[in-house]
């Protein structure tokens, strides 16, 4: 698979760090960020590269040359006039005859791309977009998907967004089938991609002109992953990214490596307990929830919510209403710069006789805590070592689920009085996060 790096941007928000070099040449631990990206691709056998250059592009060409010094083959497309971040794709039509990777050249990442490529091929769509939660979803473009991960909406920064939303952001890594470009040509009345009229698509915005129109067509899918992908759009983010790299956080997050996680119960642990929560207005985070989640991440753990939600089987909340409650949770965390890496819930309930109950959900299952099904599924999907992980919750079922999965366990908010065989007692979620090591 070929890879196309979009390296023509000016990086106007980070001029204090890179005023005389293109943004992809900003150094992280003594190497340009683009070199780190190339090393990630090369290590996975992706060595046929195209770099589109513009602003100070000669600096990139002089440093990387034909790529042989870095174990890859590089060709360049020089944008003599601004073409947006995707206009060059149409000029490269003869080179892009099969699925290709399309990447921002100024983002630090360490990602299992082979895993993403396998996912793309199984979905069979025209585009797969790498999506993840970030610490600033309130000023990021958002991706809304259905249960099959098909993209339903593409919300750019200027679009009106719902009050509450899932923290799912485009990370700047895409797999693209050239049929997408052919379709744009066909929609413009051009039947032969080899004979594009001069001047057409001289400036193309990837998000607004290619990706957004595909939302809702069933041809674009998102690939959710907690792996490390971060832009350096501001000096503050640049410094944070370099610190992450020097601490080993970037490479450790690659899903080829075994992960460790903190599994969090929801009600009474992450949000205030109100009994069976059925009204979104009753959802409120516990004190210092965002601070605790950020502290968990800072110690190298994924943060994954696992929650029993029998209110669905009992007919008191629909799946859509439960999703809205969880969107509120992610929105509130995001407003404080925090995020979760995954969310699993059990909608089942074994006991019958409730008015309005959903018959097919009234069953014994493997996912309802104290059974460990949700933890086992997360472990498989995120390559988690359960013996290095924690289950933290406020009840016996949380402790038993953690022990059944082989995790260490922490009882939150119950003091020393209750003993379920837990490894730690913590007064609050923040207290647990502070003691975590």
mmCIF file of N, CA and C in Angstrom, residues 111-189:
data_model
loop_
_atom_site.group_PDB
_atom_site.id
_atom_site.type_symbol
_atom_site.label_atom_id
_atom_site.label_comp_id
_atom_site.label_asym_id
_atom_site.label_seq_id
_atom_site.Cartn_x
_atom_site.Cartn_y
_atom_site.Cartn_z
ATOM 1 N N UNK A 111 1.163 3.800 15.523
ATOM 2 C CA UNK A 111 -0.105 3.108 15.328
ATOM 3 C C UNK A 111 0.150 1.772 14.633
ATOM 4 N N UNK A 112 -0.615 0.767 15.008
ATOM 5 C CA UNK A 112 -0.592 -0.520 14.309
ATOM 6 C C UNK A 112 -1.415 -0.375 13.033
ATOM 7 N N UNK A 113 -0.753 0.052 11.974
ATOM 8 C CA UNK A 113 -1.445 0.326 10.712
ATOM 9 C C UNK A 113 -1.945 -0.942 10.038
ATOM 10 N N UNK A 114 -1.249 -2.049 10.242
ATOM 11 C CA UNK A 114 -1.693 -3.309 9.642
ATOM 12 C C UNK A 114 -3.055 -3.701 10.205
ATOM 13 N N UNK A 115 -3.237 -3.472 11.474
ATOM 14 C CA UNK A 115 -4.537 -3.732 12.110
ATOM 15 C C UNK A 115 -5.620 -2.866 11.482
ATOM 16 N N UNK A 116 -5.304 -1.597 11.235
ATOM 17 C CA UNK A 116 -6.268 -0.694 10.615
ATOM 18 C C UNK A 116 -6.568 -1.113 9.178
ATOM 19 N N UNK A 117 -5.541 -1.524 8.453
ATOM 20 C CA UNK A 117 -5.739 -1.956 7.060
ATOM 21 C C UNK A 117 -6.637 -3.193 7.009
ATOM 22 N N UNK A 118 -6.424 -4.146 7.913
ATOM 23 C CA UNK A 118 -7.284 -5.332 7.971
ATOM 24 C C UNK A 118 -8.735 -4.934 8.226
ATOM 25 N N UNK A 119 -8.928 -3.997 9.132
ATOM 26 C CA UNK A 119 -10.272 -3.507 9.445
ATOM 27 C C UNK A 119 -10.905 -2.881 8.202
ATOM 28 N N UNK A 120 -10.150 -2.054 7.503
ATOM 29 C CA UNK A 120 -10.640 -1.396 6.288
ATOM 30 C C UNK A 120 -11.091 -2.423 5.254
ATOM 31 N N UNK A 121 -10.296 -3.448 5.086
ATOM 32 C CA UNK A 121 -10.617 -4.454 4.072
ATOM 33 C C UNK A 121 -11.860 -5.252 4.451
ATOM 34 N N UNK A 122 -12.031 -5.515 5.747
ATOM 35 C CA UNK A 122 -13.220 -6.242 6.190
ATOM 36 C C UNK A 122 -14.478 -5.403 6.013
ATOM 37 N N UNK A 123 -14.377 -4.105 6.262
ATOM 38 C CA UNK A 123 -15.546 -3.236 6.108
ATOM 39 C C UNK A 123 -15.917 -3.038 4.644
ATOM 40 N N UNK A 124 -14.915 -3.004 3.773
ATOM 41 C CA UNK A 124 -15.190 -2.884 2.345
ATOM 42 C C UNK A 124 -15.670 -1.525 1.898
ATOM 43 N N UNK A 125 -15.385 -0.484 2.675
ATOM 44 C CA UNK A 125 -15.819 0.854 2.297
ATOM 45 C C UNK A 125 -14.835 1.559 1.393
ATOM 46 N N UNK A 126 -15.181 2.785 1.020
ATOM 47 C CA UNK A 126 -14.296 3.599 0.184
ATOM 48 C C UNK A 126 -13.247 4.317 1.035
ATOM 49 N N UNK A 127 -13.606 4.678 2.264
ATOM 50 C CA UNK A 127 -12.669 5.382 3.146
ATOM 51 C C UNK A 127 -12.829 4.848 4.564
ATOM 52 N N UNK A 128 -11.703 4.636 5.223
ATOM 53 C CA UNK A 128 -11.696 4.374 6.655
ATOM 54 C C UNK A 128 -10.911 5.497 7.320
ATOM 55 N N UNK A 129 -11.494 6.069 8.351
ATOM 56 C CA UNK A 129 -10.907 7.206 9.060
ATOM 57 C C UNK A 129 -10.514 6.770 10.465
ATOM 58 N N UNK A 130 -9.270 7.015 10.833
ATOM 59 C CA UNK A 130 -8.810 6.732 12.192
ATOM 60 C C UNK A 130 -9.416 7.777 13.120
ATOM 61 N N UNK A 131 -10.170 7.322 14.106
ATOM 62 C CA UNK A 131 -10.826 8.238 15.039
ATOM 63 C C UNK A 131 -10.434 7.893 16.469
ATOM 64 N N UNK A 132 -10.422 8.897 17.308
ATOM 65 C CA UNK A 132 -10.046 8.701 18.707
ATOM 66 C C UNK A 132 -10.646 9.824 19.551
ATOM 67 N N UNK A 133 -10.678 9.627 20.879
ATOM 68 C CA UNK A 133 -11.069 10.740 21.751
ATOM 69 C C UNK A 133 -9.868 11.648 21.971
ATOM 70 N N UNK A 134 -10.104 12.925 22.197
ATOM 71 C CA UNK A 134 -8.990 13.808 22.552
ATOM 72 C C UNK A 134 -9.387 14.709 23.712
ATOM 73 N N UNK A 135 -8.442 15.513 24.155
ATOM 74 C CA UNK A 135 -8.655 16.340 25.351
ATOM 75 C C UNK A 135 -9.336 17.667 25.046
ATOM 76 N N UNK A 136 -9.674 17.904 23.778
ATOM 77 C CA UNK A 136 -10.333 19.171 23.423
ATOM 78 C C UNK A 136 -11.390 18.949 22.346
ATOM 79 N N UNK A 137 -12.354 18.055 22.574
ATOM 80 C CA UNK A 137 -13.371 17.794 21.557
ATOM 81 C C UNK A 137 -14.248 19.004 21.275
ATOM 82 N N UNK A 138 -14.325 19.922 22.212
ATOM 83 C CA UNK A 138 -15.174 21.096 22.055
ATOM 84 C C UNK A 138 -14.705 22.013 20.936
ATOM 85 N N UNK A 139 -13.414 21.935 20.524
ATOM 86 C CA UNK A 139 -12.964 22.751 19.389
ATOM 87 C C UNK A 139 -12.402 21.890 18.261
ATOM 88 N N UNK A 140 -12.816 20.622 18.232
ATOM 89 C CA UNK A 140 -12.379 19.694 17.186
ATOM 90 C C UNK A 140 -13.557 19.307 16.304
ATOM 91 N N UNK A 141 -13.262 18.875 15.078
ATOM 92 C CA UNK A 141 -14.300 18.277 14.251
ATOM 93 C C UNK A 141 -14.709 16.938 14.841
ATOM 94 N N UNK A 142 -15.987 16.591 14.752
ATOM 95 C CA UNK A 142 -16.505 15.366 15.356
ATOM 96 C C UNK A 142 -17.062 14.425 14.301
ATOM 97 N N UNK A 143 -16.929 13.128 14.570
ATOM 98 C CA UNK A 143 -17.451 12.098 13.682
ATOM 99 C C UNK A 143 -18.554 11.348 14.424
ATOM 100 N N UNK A 144 -19.720 11.235 13.801
ATOM 101 C CA UNK A 144 -20.851 10.505 14.370
ATOM 102 C C UNK A 144 -21.050 9.245 13.546
ATOM 103 N N UNK A 145 -21.110 8.084 14.216
ATOM 104 C CA UNK A 145 -21.213 6.816 13.499
ATOM 105 C C UNK A 145 -22.351 5.974 14.052
ATOM 106 N N UNK A 146 -22.788 4.988 13.258
ATOM 107 C CA UNK A 146 -23.821 4.066 13.731
ATOM 108 C C UNK A 146 -23.156 2.875 14.415
ATOM 109 N N UNK A 147 -23.959 1.896 14.802
ATOM 110 C CA UNK A 147 -23.431 0.752 15.557
ATOM 111 C C UNK A 147 -22.479 -0.101 14.726
ATOM 112 N N UNK A 148 -22.544 0.013 13.398
ATOM 113 C CA UNK A 148 -21.633 -0.711 12.518
ATOM 114 C C UNK A 148 -20.400 0.109 12.173
ATOM 115 N N UNK A 149 -20.267 1.278 12.797
ATOM 116 C CA UNK A 149 -19.137 2.191 12.613
ATOM 117 C C UNK A 149 -19.174 2.920 11.276
ATOM 118 N N UNK A 150 -20.294 2.846 10.566
ATOM 119 C CA UNK A 150 -20.453 3.654 9.354
ATOM 120 C C UNK A 150 -20.690 5.101 9.763
ATOM 121 N N UNK A 151 -20.003 6.032 9.103
ATOM 122 C CA UNK A 151 -20.091 7.441 9.469
ATOM 123 C C UNK A 151 -21.436 8.009 9.032
ATOM 124 N N UNK A 152 -22.160 8.586 9.987
ATOM 125 C CA UNK A 152 -23.460 9.189 9.712
ATOM 126 C C UNK A 152 -23.357 10.685 9.499
ATOM 127 N N UNK A 153 -22.517 11.346 10.304
ATOM 128 C CA UNK A 153 -22.347 12.797 10.214
ATOM 129 C C UNK A 153 -20.878 13.150 10.358
ATOM 130 N N UNK A 154 -20.495 14.193 9.627
ATOM 131 C CA UNK A 154 -19.143 14.732 9.725
ATOM 132 C C UNK A 154 -19.284 16.192 10.130
ATOM 133 N N UNK A 155 -19.025 16.472 11.394
ATOM 134 C CA UNK A 155 -19.244 17.812 11.924
ATOM 135 C C UNK A 155 -17.915 18.558 11.971
ATOM 136 N N UNK A 156 -17.744 19.538 11.088
ATOM 137 C CA UNK A 156 -16.545 20.360 11.115
ATOM 138 C C UNK A 156 -16.654 21.374 12.258
ATOM 139 N N UNK A 157 -15.575 22.079 12.510
ATOM 140 C CA UNK A 157 -15.545 22.984 13.658
ATOM 141 C C UNK A 157 -16.650 24.036 13.595
ATOM 142 N N UNK A 158 -16.985 24.461 12.370
ATOM 143 C CA UNK A 158 -17.968 25.537 12.250
ATOM 144 C C UNK A 158 -19.415 25.036 12.273
ATOM 145 N N UNK A 159 -19.608 23.714 12.183
ATOM 146 C CA UNK A 159 -20.960 23.164 12.189
ATOM 147 C C UNK A 159 -21.564 23.207 13.587
ATOM 148 N N UNK A 160 -22.865 23.421 13.628
ATOM 149 C CA UNK A 160 -23.561 23.331 14.908
ATOM 150 C C UNK A 160 -23.548 21.879 15.370
ATOM 151 N N UNK A 161 -23.235 21.658 16.619
ATOM 152 C CA UNK A 161 -23.194 20.304 17.143
ATOM 153 C C UNK A 161 -24.252 20.126 18.213
ATOM 154 N N UNK A 162 -24.624 18.887 18.498
ATOM 155 C CA UNK A 162 -25.610 18.685 19.566
ATOM 156 C C UNK A 162 -25.072 19.129 20.916
ATOM 157 N N UNK A 163 -25.967 19.288 21.865
ATOM 158 C CA UNK A 163 -25.531 19.720 23.198
ATOM 159 C C UNK A 163 -24.556 18.712 23.802
ATOM 160 N N UNK A 164 -24.870 17.421 23.624
ATOM 161 C CA UNK A 164 -24.000 16.358 24.125
ATOM 162 C C UNK A 164 -23.583 15.475 22.953
ATOM 163 N N UNK A 165 -22.350 15.017 22.966
ATOM 164 C CA UNK A 165 -21.815 14.282 21.826
ATOM 165 C C UNK A 165 -20.738 13.310 22.283
ATOM 166 N N UNK A 166 -20.537 12.282 21.483
ATOM 167 C CA UNK A 166 -19.457 11.342 21.735
ATOM 168 C C UNK A 166 -18.138 11.997 21.345
ATOM 169 N N UNK A 167 -17.134 11.800 22.170
ATOM 170 C CA UNK A 167 -15.803 12.350 21.913
ATOM 171 C C UNK A 167 -15.102 11.455 20.887
ATOM 172 N N UNK A 168 -15.402 11.702 19.624
ATOM 173 C CA UNK A 168 -14.812 10.921 18.525
ATOM 174 C C UNK A 168 -14.323 11.910 17.468
ATOM 175 N N UNK A 169 -12.995 11.983 17.310
ATOM 176 C CA UNK A 169 -12.370 13.016 16.494
ATOM 177 C C UNK A 169 -11.513 12.370 15.406
ATOM 178 N N UNK A 170 -11.538 12.941 14.216
ATOM 179 C CA UNK A 170 -10.655 12.487 13.137
ATOM 180 C C UNK A 170 -9.210 12.790 13.513
ATOM 181 N N UNK A 171 -8.350 11.771 13.445
ATOM 182 C CA UNK A 171 -6.969 11.920 13.895
ATOM 183 C C UNK A 171 -5.996 12.244 12.764
ATOM 184 N N UNK A 172 -6.455 12.278 11.510
ATOM 185 C CA UNK A 172 -5.575 12.636 10.404
ATOM 186 C C UNK A 172 -4.902 11.453 9.745
ATOM 187 N N UNK A 173 -5.420 10.250 9.959
ATOM 188 C CA UNK A 173 -4.929 9.042 9.284
ATOM 189 C C UNK A 173 -6.119 8.427 8.559
ATOM 190 N N UNK A 174 -5.979 8.220 7.256
ATOM 191 C CA UNK A 174 -7.087 7.733 6.448
ATOM 192 C C UNK A 174 -6.605 6.638 5.498
ATOM 193 N N UNK A 175 -7.489 5.708 5.170
ATOM 194 C CA UNK A 175 -7.257 4.778 4.065
ATOM 195 C C UNK A 175 -8.306 5.096 3.015
ATOM 196 N N UNK A 176 -7.845 5.358 1.801
ATOM 197 C CA UNK A 176 -8.718 5.890 0.752
ATOM 198 C C UNK A 176 -8.681 4.979 -0.466
ATOM 199 N N UNK A 177 -9.839 4.679 -1.003
ATOM 200 C CA UNK A 177 -9.931 3.992 -2.289
ATOM 201 C C UNK A 177 -10.082 5.055 -3.370
ATOM 202 N N UNK A 178 -9.335 4.956 -4.462
ATOM 203 C CA UNK A 178 -9.407 6.004 -5.494
ATOM 204 C C UNK A 178 -10.773 6.147 -6.147
ATOM 205 N N UNK A 179 -11.692 5.208 -5.871
ATOM 206 C CA UNK A 179 -13.051 5.377 -6.401
ATOM 207 C C UNK A 179 -13.670 6.682 -5.918
ATOM 208 N N UNK A 180 -13.235 7.130 -4.729
ATOM 209 C CA UNK A 180 -13.756 8.384 -4.193
ATOM 210 C C UNK A 180 -13.432 9.546 -5.122
ATOM 211 N N UNK A 181 -12.209 9.576 -5.623
ATOM 212 C CA UNK A 181 -11.801 10.642 -6.532
ATOM 213 C C UNK A 181 -12.553 10.531 -7.853
ATOM 214 N N UNK A 182 -12.732 9.300 -8.315
ATOM 215 C CA UNK A 182 -13.468 9.094 -9.568
ATOM 216 C C UNK A 182 -14.917 9.558 -9.438
ATOM 217 N N UNK A 183 -15.504 9.327 -8.255
ATOM 218 C CA UNK A 183 -16.888 9.750 -8.045
ATOM 219 C C UNK A 183 -16.993 11.272 -8.082
ATOM 220 N N UNK A 184 -16.034 11.963 -7.465
ATOM 221 C CA UNK A 184 -16.055 13.419 -7.521
ATOM 222 C C UNK A 184 -15.975 13.905 -8.959
ATOM 223 N N UNK A 185 -15.150 13.231 -9.749
ATOM 224 C CA UNK A 185 -15.034 13.600 -11.162
ATOM 225 C C UNK A 185 -16.350 13.343 -11.885
ATOM 226 N N UNK A 186 -16.959 12.191 -11.624
ATOM 227 C CA UNK A 186 -18.228 11.868 -12.283
ATOM 228 C C UNK A 186 -19.315 12.859 -11.905
ATOM 229 N N UNK A 187 -19.354 13.249 -10.618
ATOM 230 C CA UNK A 187 -20.356 14.221 -10.175
ATOM 231 C C UNK A 187 -20.156 15.570 -10.848
ATOM 232 N N UNK A 188 -18.908 15.834 -11.267
ATOM 233 C CA UNK A 188 -18.618 17.093 -11.961
ATOM 234 C C UNK A 188 -18.753 16.953 -13.474
ATOM 235 N N UNK A 189 -19.226 15.787 -13.922
ATOM 236 C CA UNK A 189 -19.428 15.567 -15.345
ATOM 237 C C UNK A 189 -18.171 15.175 -16.102
#
